[in-house]
């Protein structure tokens, strides 16, 4: 008991340190207490743990829009269904005019969360504001858009050039519609209580939590849950722990490594449009030789990666478009004109990948072993993506393992082909510049009929695969942890929905 | 007051220059490292967005990047004078409220961790205090293994184990969030236990010296209760630790990123890490400045506290040297640890550390794989063994460099004091980025980046011991005998200060191995599939619950290394030259603790003010 005395001096110091910060102000707010009493008492609140915190103060023009869309706060004129086609949301119907240069949307009878009616004028103002945002929302990249109210119920949206996929574009959450009072003169949008979805954002706690309350006048019917408390937890293990302790009802996007620690009934997997692929640098280094690219393709066995690195939460790739895109299955075109494999003879290559997605470094190590067996000398370079991207786009590596959402911005398969595999593509990690590919992608971009566009996209895909500039490895599954008490959650292949009117616990 | 401010006007100037250099260094970071801030900011805003030229142009215009770093820096500094720290490049919101809130959470976490650390340190020293206060230190067999093991445990491992066992499986305490006092317990434990072990070990190192001082003997003879003696001994030793306590305060506030991540705490560590990766300069500059201010305040407080505790004695040169009554006896324990370590490495060497077998993932230890397999089916034993050489080689080199630099700079407290305060406030990732920016990325960059910060605690330790040593009576006596400054330094000061600082450096060896690996994600240092120990721990951390062996064995080996380093510091004795322990057979007057004595190999007996005690001659 002598050592009690030894604590005397530190104790004073520590007592002082405790008083120093004002205790209560130093804790985060959980968002739980605020509106527990709001709502009419029926329907318990849902508690959700999401991986990505809002990065731009819930600005709808960036990634935060996806977050708001998943939580059922915002919606646009259209939305994507499971087959990747545009279906009515705020707009009841639409038709194209002037050969696709403008589209006329007929609105349904809906209200903003602040009680105002959704009018054609408000919708036109919202779309115009999105078109003026700088940088432009990614769904509008390269598109000049004007919107005007035709009458009370109809909005005309025109583009400088014919845009056959405009309804698909408008399904992107960053083109959601907000009440006029949400927009200020500086171009920022206040999304609190001004959107049209079944849940309204009522309280923001920095980038740690958000509180949502049910919007009773939602056009699609009153939601069953009285509200949603969203917490942003970046660490995958921590999200899984939150579900296991019952702190949350839904934990989104769990790393594969954590799935095994969950109750089997809580694990929900859904096919996504996301691939992990190996991009080979066709501009410089060893893989300028098509024979070596073919040798790499033949050396790689994707099923080992699907089983090993992804523990079965991925399927071996069949092409660039995976099973989540149901239309792709019947339309596959066999790649032609592939080069004959040549022996690598100890060719040295550098394979880069990033650690932000925990499965990627493991994938890269499996690839390293497979390529090594085929005769390559492989050096790995694993960094966090922010430190890797500059060198990656600068062409410093021979190959890169990269995970890509093929349907991200528009739900249009051609957009990703154009940005990833054409000479002018902005995310062309293979530095591919192939005349045949460019021609086929351009042809696909010109198609307006959905089915024909998909056919053309599959032809372009076959041409891309024919160059061996990219080796698709696996199609990923999204794993969400959903407590067994929760009904009606909507994890979706496009990563755009999670909570809907029918979600309850 | 001069000594409190650390030397008056010149020191203040030096301090200002350092802080200015740091802020400018951060302001120039993207340009030094040639990493386009528009790209990193875009990536922080959206993970999936294509970096097309139009988007990057819009971001550059928005942030005003065309004006160049100097104009940006000037604008930020100008705003700072009016209390406006600018807006975040990523989110566009005001920087100051966010940084203040994160700082609050971090300070609270740090306070909790310090409370745990104090408890741990007390437990570590309890035995020495109990025995010392009763004058029975001779009977004390040197311990330290448990402490060294605790000090070597990586924070994130303690955190992961606490979160999954106490938080999830037992459900005793919340494991996620930062909503009230009960949320503080687990993270405070994760941070406080290793820190407390280091501090406790350092205190334990000094206490025998304090108990050997004449006042302790006088107090014992006078019949002063042993509790009071113990209290005074702690009071006598704590000033030597205060600078390191201040460093812990700053380090725990700004550098506990992994613990913040595991428990989802919105603290300053995560904020500055994200800002550093996104090159969100206003946030990074403000966060670092807050840490620098905290470091300066903590440094000032530690000097004030030291003055309160032993001020008059320092002024009057009335201290005794805090030497152990006799150097710690060489012992056989290090041989055991060394043998064990060598055996593990030896058994693993014939195995292949890189052979993947995805069919044998996460297998439990068996005869085929004595330490089990990792997530890619590789043999954990083979990886530990093959990683030993690179891990130990670099970590030892860095530790040695840090020790030399710490000792040398610790001799010049006027120069190093402000330098320590400033550098200790730099989060490790930022240090890595700044070093890479300044010297490019080479094989020695990570070692250099770690060494740049690693000498700080050693220098702080050196100068605090030195201050006390200078105020000792035997030094006055030596001076009176005509010794010059150089003689004093070589024969009195350095021999007195170097051993505890060297033991301190050894205690930090495992930590250095881990911080080397922690820079890997910046593209510095060991890259997969290299079996570097830090990398081993990091890549198996997600599987800690499913395959505990994949993290526990590497952690155990690291702890073994820590134990080896600490126990070996006292020297090694071969088992066959066993002699009877000194303590129990001490003369009847065993309450009389031997007086502090000089190094046994002291070259010049004439200048030795304290005679060798008779106990030593036995």
JSON list of C-alpha atoms in Angstrom, two decimals, chain A residues 1-3 5-10 13-14 17-18 20-21 23 25-31 52 55-57 61-64 134-138 141 207-209 231-235 237-239 241-242 244-245 247-248 256-261 274 304 307-311 355 357-358 361-363 365-369 372 380-387 389-390 393 403-405 408-409 419-420 426-427 495, chain B residues 33 35 39-40 43-55 57-59 90-93 101 104-105 107-108 110-112 114-115 118-119 122-123 126 129-130 133-134 163-164 167-169 175-181 184 226-227 230-231 234 238 242 245 249 261-262 264 266 270 274 276-279 309 354-358 361-362 375-376 378 383 433 520-523 527-529 539 542-543 545-546:
[
{"chain": "A", "resi": 1, "resn": "UNK", "atom": "CA", "xyz": [0.00, 0.00, 0.00]},
{"chain": "A", "resi": 2, "resn": "UNK", "atom": "CA", "xyz": [3.04, 2.17, 0.11]},
{"chain": "A", "resi": 3, "resn": "UNK", "atom": "CA", "xyz": [2.76, 3.05, -3.52]},
{"chain": "A", "resi": 5, "resn": "UNK", "atom": "CA", "xyz": [1.83, 7.80, -1.96]},
{"chain": "A", "resi": 6, "resn": "UNK", "atom": "CA", "xyz": [3.71, 7.63, -5.15]},
{"chain": "A", "resi": 7, "resn": "UNK", "atom": "CA", "xyz": [0.59, 8.72, -6.91]},
{"chain": "A", "resi": 8, "resn": "UNK", "atom": "CA", "xyz": [0.15, 11.92, -5.03]},
{"chain": "A", "resi": 9, "resn": "UNK", "atom": "CA", "xyz": [2.17, 14.13, -7.33]},
{"chain": "A", "resi": 10, "resn": "UNK", "atom": "CA", "xyz": [0.87, 12.72, -10.61]},
{"chain": "A", "resi": 13, "resn": "UNK", "atom": "CA", "xyz": [-1.29, 16.94, -12.23]},
{"chain": "A", "resi": 14, "resn": "UNK", "atom": "CA", "xyz": [-3.89, 14.63, -13.65]},
{"chain": "A", "resi": 17, "resn": "UNK", "atom": "CA", "xyz": [-5.49, 17.96, -16.80]},
{"chain": "A", "resi": 18, "resn": "UNK", "atom": "CA", "xyz": [-9.00, 16.66, -16.35]},
{"chain": "A", "resi": 20, "resn": "UNK", "atom": "CA", "xyz": [-8.52, 21.67, -18.43]},
{"chain": "A", "resi": 21, "resn": "UNK", "atom": "CA", "xyz": [-10.83, 20.70, -21.27]},
{"chain": "A", "resi": 23, "resn": "UNK", "atom": "CA", "xyz": [-15.52, 17.73, -20.26]},
{"chain": "A", "resi": 25, "resn": "UNK", "atom": "CA", "xyz": [-17.72, 19.67, -24.96]},
{"chain": "A", "resi": 26, "resn": "UNK", "atom": "CA", "xyz": [-14.99, 17.18, -25.67]},
{"chain": "A", "resi": 27, "resn": "UNK", "atom": "CA", "xyz": [-17.24, 14.23, -26.33]},
{"chain": "A", "resi": 28, "resn": "UNK", "atom": "CA", "xyz": [-18.89, 13.66, -29.66]},
{"chain": "A", "resi": 29, "resn": "UNK", "atom": "CA", "xyz": [-22.62, 13.89, -29.92]},
{"chain": "A", "resi": 30, "resn": "UNK", "atom": "CA", "xyz": [-24.23, 10.60, -30.84]},
{"chain": "A", "resi": 31, "resn": "UNK", "atom": "CA", "xyz": [-27.26, 12.21, -32.41]},
{"chain": "A", "resi": 52, "resn": "UNK", "atom": "CA", "xyz": [-17.57, 7.24, -45.65]},
{"chain": "A", "resi": 55, "resn": "UNK", "atom": "CA", "xyz": [-16.44, 15.17, -47.10]},
{"chain": "A", "resi": 56, "resn": "UNK", "atom": "CA", "xyz": [-17.97, 18.38, -48.43]},
{"chain": "A", "resi": 57, "resn": "UNK", "atom": "CA", "xyz": [-20.59, 19.35, -45.85]},
{"chain": "A", "resi": 61, "resn": "UNK", "atom": "CA", "xyz": [-22.51, 17.82, -56.17]},
{"chain": "A", "resi": 62, "resn": "UNK", "atom": "CA", "xyz": [-19.87, 15.44, -54.86]},
{"chain": "A", "resi": 63, "resn": "UNK", "atom": "CA", "xyz": [-19.63, 12.07, -53.20]},
{"chain": "A", "resi": 64, "resn": "UNK", "atom": "CA", "xyz": [-21.88, 13.11, -50.31]},
{"chain": "A", "resi": 134, "resn": "UNK", "atom": "CA", "xyz": [-17.76, 24.10, -60.49]},
{"chain": "A", "resi": 135, "resn": "UNK", "atom": "CA", "xyz": [-16.39, 21.43, -60.69]},
{"chain": "A", "resi": 136, "resn": "UNK", "atom": "CA", "xyz": [-19.44, 20.05, -62.44]},
{"chain": "A", "resi": 137, "resn": "UNK", "atom": "CA", "xyz": [-21.04, 16.92, -60.94]},
{"chain": "A", "resi": 138, "resn": "UNK", "atom": "CA", "xyz": [-19.38, 13.89, -62.48]},
{"chain": "A", "resi": 141, "resn": "UNK", "atom": "CA", "xyz": [-18.92, 15.67, -67.21]},
{"chain": "A", "resi": 207, "resn": "UNK", "atom": "CA", "xyz": [-18.44, 14.24, -39.73]},
{"chain": "A", "resi": 208, "resn": "UNK", "atom": "CA", "xyz": [-19.31, 11.80, -36.96]},
{"chain": "A", "resi": 209, "resn": "UNK", "atom": "CA", "xyz": [-23.09, 11.45, -37.15]},
{"chain": "A", "resi": 231, "resn": "UNK", "atom": "CA", "xyz": [-22.88, 7.18, -37.81]},
{"chain": "A", "resi": 232, "resn": "UNK", "atom": "CA", "xyz": [-19.80, 7.44, -39.93]},
{"chain": "A", "resi": 233, "resn": "UNK", "atom": "CA", "xyz": [-17.22, 4.85, -38.92]},
{"chain": "A", "resi": 234, "resn": "UNK", "atom": "CA", "xyz": [-14.27, 4.59, -41.26]},
{"chain": "A", "resi": 235, "resn": "UNK", "atom": "CA", "xyz": [-12.70, 1.49, -39.73]},
{"chain": "A", "resi": 237, "resn": "UNK", "atom": "CA", "xyz": [-13.53, -3.71, -37.86]},
{"chain": "A", "resi": 238, "resn": "UNK", "atom": "CA", "xyz": [-15.17, -0.98, -35.82]},
{"chain": "A", "resi": 239, "resn": "UNK", "atom": "CA", "xyz": [-18.29, -1.13, -38.06]},
{"chain": "A", "resi": 241, "resn": "UNK", "atom": "CA", "xyz": [-18.07, -4.48, -33.87]},
{"chain": "A", "resi": 242, "resn": "UNK", "atom": "CA", "xyz": [-20.84, -1.89, -33.78]},
{"chain": "A", "resi": 244, "resn": "UNK", "atom": "CA", "xyz": [-22.12, -7.21, -33.06]},
{"chain": "A", "resi": 245, "resn": "UNK", "atom": "CA", "xyz": [-22.65, -5.17, -29.91]},
{"chain": "A", "resi": 247, "resn": "UNK", "atom": "CA", "xyz": [-24.96, -0.38, -31.33]},
{"chain": "A", "resi": 248, "resn": "UNK", "atom": "CA", "xyz": [-26.27, -0.23, -34.89]},
{"chain": "A", "resi": 256, "resn": "UNK", "atom": "CA", "xyz": [-14.23, -9.42, -46.18]},
{"chain": "A", "resi": 257, "resn": "UNK", "atom": "CA", "xyz": [-11.91, -10.17, -43.27]},
{"chain": "A", "resi": 258, "resn": "UNK", "atom": "CA", "xyz": [-14.59, -9.13, -40.75]},
{"chain": "A", "resi": 259, "resn": "UNK", "atom": "CA", "xyz": [-17.50, -11.07, -42.24]},
{"chain": "A", "resi": 260, "resn": "UNK", "atom": "CA", "xyz": [-16.55, -14.35, -40.60]},
{"chain": "A", "resi": 261, "resn": "UNK", "atom": "CA", "xyz": [-16.85, -12.80, -37.14]},
{"chain": "A", "resi": 274, "resn": "UNK", "atom": "CA", "xyz": [-17.49, -3.13, -59.12]},
{"chain": "A", "resi": 304, "resn": "UNK", "atom": "CA", "xyz": [-7.63, -18.22, -56.55]},
{"chain": "A", "resi": 307, "resn": "UNK", "atom": "CA", "xyz": [-11.46, -17.68, -52.99]},
{"chain": "A", "resi": 308, "resn": "UNK", "atom": "CA", "xyz": [-8.26, -16.56, -51.29]},
{"chain": "A", "resi": 309, "resn": "UNK", "atom": "CA", "xyz": [-8.22, -12.79, -51.03]},
{"chain": "A", "resi": 310, "resn": "UNK", "atom": "CA", "xyz": [-12.01, -12.31, -51.16]},
{"chain": "A", "resi": 311, "resn": "UNK", "atom": "CA", "xyz": [-13.05, -15.47, -49.28]},
{"chain": "A", "resi": 355, "resn": "UNK", "atom": "CA", "xyz": [-4.18, -0.26, -49.19]},
{"chain": "A", "resi": 357, "resn": "UNK", "atom": "CA", "xyz": [-9.34, -1.44, -49.77]},
{"chain": "A", "resi": 358, "resn": "UNK", "atom": "CA", "xyz": [-7.84, -4.11, -47.51]},
{"chain": "A", "resi": 361, "resn": "UNK", "atom": "CA", "xyz": [-2.72, -5.81, -51.14]},
{"chain": "A", "resi": 362, "resn": "UNK", "atom": "CA", "xyz": [-3.60, -9.49, -50.67]},
{"chain": "A", "resi": 363, "resn": "UNK", "atom": "CA", "xyz": [-4.76, -9.73, -54.27]},
{"chain": "A", "resi": 365, "resn": "UNK", "atom": "CA", "xyz": [0.50, -10.71, -53.42]},
{"chain": "A", "resi": 366, "resn": "UNK", "atom": "CA", "xyz": [-1.40, -13.61, -54.96]},
{"chain": "A", "resi": 367, "resn": "UNK", "atom": "CA", "xyz": [-0.79, -12.09, -58.41]},
{"chain": "A", "resi": 368, "resn": "UNK", "atom": "CA", "xyz": [2.86, -11.68, -57.59]},
{"chain": "A", "resi": 369, "resn": "UNK", "atom": "CA", "xyz": [3.16, -15.38, -56.90]},
{"chain": "A", "resi": 372, "resn": "UNK", "atom": "CA", "xyz": [6.49, -15.17, -60.67]},
{"chain": "A", "resi": 380, "resn": "UNK", "atom": "CA", "xyz": [5.14, -4.71, -55.28]},
{"chain": "A", "resi": 381, "resn": "UNK", "atom": "CA", "xyz": [4.39, -1.09, -54.42]},
{"chain": "A", "resi": 382, "resn": "UNK", "atom": "CA", "xyz": [1.57, -0.67, -51.90]},
{"chain": "A", "resi": 383, "resn": "UNK", "atom": "CA", "xyz": [0.57, 2.77, -50.67]},
{"chain": "A", "resi": 384, "resn": "UNK", "atom": "CA", "xyz": [-2.49, 4.64, -49.58]},
{"chain": "A", "resi": 385, "resn": "UNK", "atom": "CA", "xyz": [-4.36, 5.79, -52.68]},
{"chain": "A", "resi": 386, "resn": "UNK", "atom": "CA", "xyz": [-3.73, 9.48, -52.11]},
{"chain": "A", "resi": 387, "resn": "UNK", "atom": "CA", "xyz": [0.03, 8.84, -52.28]},
{"chain": "A", "resi": 389, "resn": "UNK", "atom": "CA", "xyz": [-2.51, 8.16, -57.69]},
{"chain": "A", "resi": 390, "resn": "UNK", "atom": "CA", "xyz": [-0.09, 10.78, -58.97]},
{"chain": "A", "resi": 393, "resn": "UNK", "atom": "CA", "xyz": [-1.47, 8.46, -63.65]},
{"chain": "A", "resi": 403, "resn": "UNK", "atom": "CA", "xyz": [-10.99, -1.57, -58.11]},
{"chain": "A", "resi": 404, "resn": "UNK", "atom": "CA", "xyz": [-13.49, 0.20, -60.36]},
{"chain": "A", "resi": 405, "resn": "UNK", "atom": "CA", "xyz": [-17.23, 0.75, -60.23]},
{"chain": "A", "resi": 408, "resn": "UNK", "atom": "CA", "xyz": [-20.73, 4.84, -61.15]},
{"chain": "A", "resi": 409, "resn": "UNK", "atom": "CA", "xyz": [-21.86, 8.14, -62.57]},
{"chain": "A", "resi": 419, "resn": "UNK", "atom": "CA", "xyz": [-12.93, 7.23, -69.59]},
{"chain": "A", "resi": 420, "resn": "UNK", "atom": "CA", "xyz": [-10.84, 4.12, -68.97]},
{"chain": "A", "resi": 426, "resn": "UNK", "atom": "CA", "xyz": [-9.33, 10.66, -68.00]},
{"chain": "A", "resi": 427, "resn": "UNK", "atom": "CA", "xyz": [-8.84, 7.47, -65.98]},
{"chain": "A", "resi": 495, "resn": "UNK", "atom": "CA", "xyz": [-24.42, 1.49, -54.20]},
{"chain": "B", "resi": 33, "resn": "UNK", "atom": "CA", "xyz": [7.10, 16.35, -52.78]},
{"chain": "B", "resi": 35, "resn": "UNK", "atom": "CA", "xyz": [2.35, 15.83, -55.45]},
{"chain": "B", "resi": 39, "resn": "UNK", "atom": "CA", "xyz": [-5.45, 15.51, -57.11]},
{"chain": "B", "resi": 40, "resn": "UNK", "atom": "CA", "xyz": [-5.16, 14.64, -53.42]},
{"chain": "B", "resi": 43, "resn": "UNK", "atom": "CA", "xyz": [-9.42, 12.05, -53.85]},
{"chain": "B", "resi": 44, "resn": "UNK", "atom": "CA", "xyz": [-10.29, 13.13, -50.31]},
{"chain": "B", "resi": 45, "resn": "UNK", "atom": "CA", "xyz": [-13.57, 14.51, -51.55]},
{"chain": "B", "resi": 46, "resn": "UNK", "atom": "CA", "xyz": [-14.54, 11.53, -53.63]},
{"chain": "B", "resi": 47, "resn": "UNK", "atom": "CA", "xyz": [-12.94, 8.11, -53.89]},
{"chain": "B", "resi": 48, "resn": "UNK", "atom": "CA", "xyz": [-14.34, 7.21, -57.28]},
{"chain": "B", "resi": 49, "resn": "UNK", "atom": "CA", "xyz": [-14.34, 10.40, -59.27]},
{"chain": "B", "resi": 50, "resn": "UNK", "atom": "CA", "xyz": [-12.26, 10.49, -62.47]},
{"chain": "B", "resi": 51, "resn": "UNK", "atom": "CA", "xyz": [-9.40, 12.98, -62.32]},
{"chain": "B", "resi": 52, "resn": "UNK", "atom": "CA", "xyz": [-10.26, 14.66, -65.60]},
{"chain": "B", "resi": 53, "resn": "UNK", "atom": "CA", "xyz": [-8.45, 17.92, -66.41]},
{"chain": "B", "resi": 54, "resn": "UNK", "atom": "CA", "xyz": [-11.60, 20.03, -66.15]},
{"chain": "B", "resi": 55, "resn": "UNK", "atom": "CA", "xyz": [-12.32, 18.87, -62.57]},
{"chain": "B", "resi": 57, "resn": "UNK", "atom": "CA", "xyz": [-8.76, 22.89, -63.07]},
{"chain": "B", "resi": 58, "resn": "UNK", "atom": "CA", "xyz": [-11.91, 23.79, -61.14]},
{"chain": "B", "resi": 59, "resn": "UNK", "atom": "CA", "xyz": [-10.33, 22.67, -57.87]},
{"chain": "B", "resi": 90, "resn": "UNK", "atom": "CA", "xyz": [-11.51, 19.50, -48.79]},
{"chain": "B", "resi": 91, "resn": "UNK", "atom": "CA", "xyz": [-14.79, 20.40, -47.12]},
{"chain": "B", "resi": 92, "resn": "UNK", "atom": "CA", "xyz": [-14.76, 24.18, -47.44]},
{"chain": "B", "resi": 93, "resn": "UNK", "atom": "CA", "xyz": [-15.79, 24.62, -43.80]},
{"chain": "B", "resi": 101, "resn": "UNK", "atom": "CA", "xyz": [-13.20, 20.12, -31.19]},
{"chain": "B", "resi": 104, "resn": "UNK", "atom": "CA", "xyz": [-10.68, 18.67, -27.03]},
{"chain": "B", "resi": 105, "resn": "UNK", "atom": "CA", "xyz": [-11.44, 15.02, -27.69]},
{"chain": "B", "resi": 107, "resn": "UNK", "atom": "CA", "xyz": [-6.84, 16.07, -24.77]},
{"chain": "B", "resi": 108, "resn": "UNK", "atom": "CA", "xyz": [-9.51, 14.17, -22.90]},
{"chain": "B", "resi": 110, "resn": "UNK", "atom": "CA", "xyz": [-4.74, 11.87, -23.36]},
{"chain": "B", "resi": 111, "resn": "UNK", "atom": "CA", "xyz": [-5.83, 12.75, -19.83]},
{"chain": "B", "resi": 112, "resn": "UNK", "atom": "CA", "xyz": [-7.46, 9.35, -19.48]},
{"chain": "B", "resi": 114, "resn": "UNK", "atom": "CA", "xyz": [-2.16, 9.59, -18.42]},
{"chain": "B", "resi": 115, "resn": "UNK", "atom": "CA", "xyz": [-4.29, 8.45, -15.50]},
{"chain": "B", "resi": 118, "resn": "UNK", "atom": "CA", "xyz": [0.28, 6.85, -13.73]},
{"chain": "B", "resi": 119, "resn": "UNK", "atom": "CA", "xyz": [-1.38, 3.76, -12.32]},
{"chain": "B", "resi": 122, "resn": "UNK", "atom": "CA", "xyz": [2.97, 3.09, -9.82]},
{"chain": "B", "resi": 123, "resn": "UNK", "atom": "CA", "xyz": [2.46, -0.64, -10.16]},
{"chain": "B", "resi": 126, "resn": "UNK", "atom": "CA", "xyz": [5.66, -0.51, -6.24]},
{"chain": "B", "resi": 129, "resn": "UNK", "atom": "CA", "xyz": [9.37, 1.69, -3.38]},
{"chain": "B", "resi": 130, "resn": "UNK", "atom": "CA", "xyz": [8.29, -0.81, -0.77]},
{"chain": "B", "resi": 133, "resn": "UNK", "atom": "CA", "xyz": [11.61, 2.78, 1.81]},
{"chain": "B", "resi": 134, "resn": "UNK", "atom": "CA", "xyz": [12.54, 0.04, 4.25]},
{"chain": "B", "resi": 163, "resn": "UNK", "atom": "CA", "xyz": [-12.27, -3.81, -28.15]},
{"chain": "B", "resi": 164, "resn": "UNK", "atom": "CA", "xyz": [-13.04, -7.34, -29.19]},
{"chain": "B", "resi": 167, "resn": "UNK", "atom": "CA", "xyz": [-16.20, -4.47, -25.76]},
{"chain": "B", "resi": 168, "resn": "UNK", "atom": "CA", "xyz": [-17.77, -7.08, -28.00]},
{"chain": "B", "resi": 169, "resn": "UNK", "atom": "CA", "xyz": [-17.55, -10.52, -26.46]},
{"chain": "B", "resi": 175, "resn": "UNK", "atom": "CA", "xyz": [-16.10, -0.25, -27.71]},
{"chain": "B", "resi": 176, "resn": "UNK", "atom": "CA", "xyz": [-17.14, 2.31, -30.25]},
{"chain": "B", "resi": 177, "resn": "UNK", "atom": "CA", "xyz": [-17.61, 6.05, -30.14]},
{"chain": "B", "resi": 178, "resn": "UNK", "atom": "CA", "xyz": [-16.81, 8.92, -27.84]},
{"chain": "B", "resi": 179, "resn": "UNK", "atom": "CA", "xyz": [-20.01, 9.85, -26.06]},
{"chain": "B", "resi": 180, "resn": "UNK", "atom": "CA", "xyz": [-19.22, 9.88, -22.36]},
{"chain": "B", "resi": 181, "resn": "UNK", "atom": "CA", "xyz": [-16.86, 8.80, -19.59]},
{"chain": "B", "resi": 184, "resn": "UNK", "atom": "CA", "xyz": [-13.00, 6.59, -22.34]},
{"chain": "B", "resi": 226, "resn": "UNK", "atom": "CA", "xyz": [8.62, 4.41, 5.30]},
{"chain": "B", "resi": 227, "resn": "UNK", "atom": "CA", "xyz": [5.67, 5.93, 3.43]},
{"chain": "B", "resi": 230, "resn": "UNK", "atom": "CA", "xyz": [8.90, 6.65, -0.38]},
{"chain": "B", "resi": 231, "resn": "UNK", "atom": "CA", "xyz": [7.00, 9.83, -1.10]},
{"chain": "B", "resi": 234, "resn": "UNK", "atom": "CA", "xyz": [9.37, 9.83, -5.78]},
{"chain": "B", "resi": 238, "resn": "UNK", "atom": "CA", "xyz": [9.98, 12.69, -10.83]},
{"chain": "B", "resi": 242, "resn": "UNK", "atom": "CA", "xyz": [8.85, 15.38, -16.35]},
{"chain": "B", "resi": 245, "resn": "UNK", "atom": "CA", "xyz": [5.94, 13.11, -19.45]},
{"chain": "B", "resi": 249, "resn": "UNK", "atom": "CA", "xyz": [1.28, 14.31, -23.42]},
{"chain": "B", "resi": 261, "resn": "UNK", "atom": "CA", "xyz": [-9.56, 4.54, -35.57]},
{"chain": "B", "resi": 262, "resn": "UNK", "atom": "CA", "xyz": [-10.31, 1.33, -33.71]},
{"chain": "B", "resi": 264, "resn": "UNK", "atom": "CA", "xyz": [-13.88, 5.64, -33.65]},
{"chain": "B", "resi": 266, "resn": "UNK", "atom": "CA", "xyz": [-12.96, 12.04, -33.54]},
{"chain": "B", "resi": 270, "resn": "UNK", "atom": "CA", "xyz": [-7.01, 11.22, -37.36]},
{"chain": "B", "resi": 274, "resn": "UNK", "atom": "CA", "xyz": [-6.34, 12.80, -43.17]},
{"chain": "B", "resi": 276, "resn": "UNK", "atom": "CA", "xyz": [-1.67, 15.25, -44.41]},
{"chain": "B", "resi": 277, "resn": "UNK", "atom": "CA", "xyz": [-2.77, 12.65, -46.95]},
{"chain": "B", "resi": 278, "resn": "UNK", "atom": "CA", "xyz": [-5.20, 15.00, -48.65]},
{"chain": "B", "resi": 279, "resn": "UNK", "atom": "CA", "xyz": [-2.64, 17.82, -48.45]},
{"chain": "B", "resi": 309, "resn": "UNK", "atom": "CA", "xyz": [9.70, 19.96, -6.65]},
{"chain": "B", "resi": 354, "resn": "UNK", "atom": "CA", "xyz": [6.84, -16.12, -49.21]},
{"chain": "B", "resi": 355, "resn": "UNK", "atom": "CA", "xyz": [5.17, -19.36, -50.29]},
{"chain": "B", "resi": 356, "resn": "UNK", "atom": "CA", "xyz": [1.46, -18.62, -50.65]},
{"chain": "B", "resi": 357, "resn": "UNK", "atom": "CA", "xyz": [-1.15, -21.31, -50.25]},
{"chain": "B", "resi": 358, "resn": "UNK", "atom": "CA", "xyz": [-4.64, -19.88, -50.29]},
{"chain": "B", "resi": 361, "resn": "UNK", "atom": "CA", "xyz": [-5.41, -19.67, -44.93]},
{"chain": "B", "resi": 362, "resn": "UNK", "atom": "CA", "xyz": [-5.52, -18.82, -41.25]},
{"chain": "B", "resi": 375, "resn": "UNK", "atom": "CA", "xyz": [-4.42, -14.76, -44.37]},
{"chain": "B", "resi": 376, "resn": "UNK", "atom": "CA", "xyz": [-2.61, -15.92, -47.49]},
{"chain": "B", "resi": 378, "resn": "UNK", "atom": "CA", "xyz": [2.01, -18.33, -45.39]},
{"chain": "B", "resi": 383, "resn": "UNK", "atom": "CA", "xyz": [7.92, -14.90, -41.77]},
{"chain": "B", "resi": 433, "resn": "UNK", "atom": "CA", "xyz": [6.12, 13.31, -45.69]},
{"chain": "B", "resi": 520, "resn": "UNK", "atom": "CA", "xyz": [4.93, 1.73, -45.27]},
{"chain": "B", "resi": 521, "resn": "UNK", "atom": "CA", "xyz": [1.61, 3.03, -46.50]},
{"chain": "B", "resi": 522, "resn": "UNK", "atom": "CA", "xyz": [3.27, 6.20, -47.72]},
{"chain": "B", "resi": 523, "resn": "UNK", "atom": "CA", "xyz": [5.34, 3.99, -49.99]},
{"chain": "B", "resi": 527, "resn": "UNK", "atom": "CA", "xyz": [6.63, -3.29, -48.90]},
{"chain": "B", "resi": 528, "resn": "UNK", "atom": "CA", "xyz": [4.60, -6.50, -49.06]},
{"chain": "B", "resi": 529, "resn": "UNK", "atom": "CA", "xyz": [5.34, -9.36, -49.23]},
{"chain": "B", "resi": 539, "resn": "UNK", "atom": "CA", "xyz": [-1.30, -6.98, -42.31]},
{"chain": "B", "resi": 542, "resn": "UNK", "atom": "CA", "xyz": [-7.74, -7.33, -39.40]},
{"chain": "B", "resi": 543, "resn": "UNK", "atom": "CA", "xyz": [-7.61, -11.05, -38.62]},
{"chain": "B", "resi": 545, "resn": "UNK", "atom": "CA", "xyz": [-9.95, -12.10, -33.77]},
{"chain": "B", "resi": 546, "resn": "UNK", "atom": "CA", "xyz": [-10.20, -14.98, -36.23]}
]
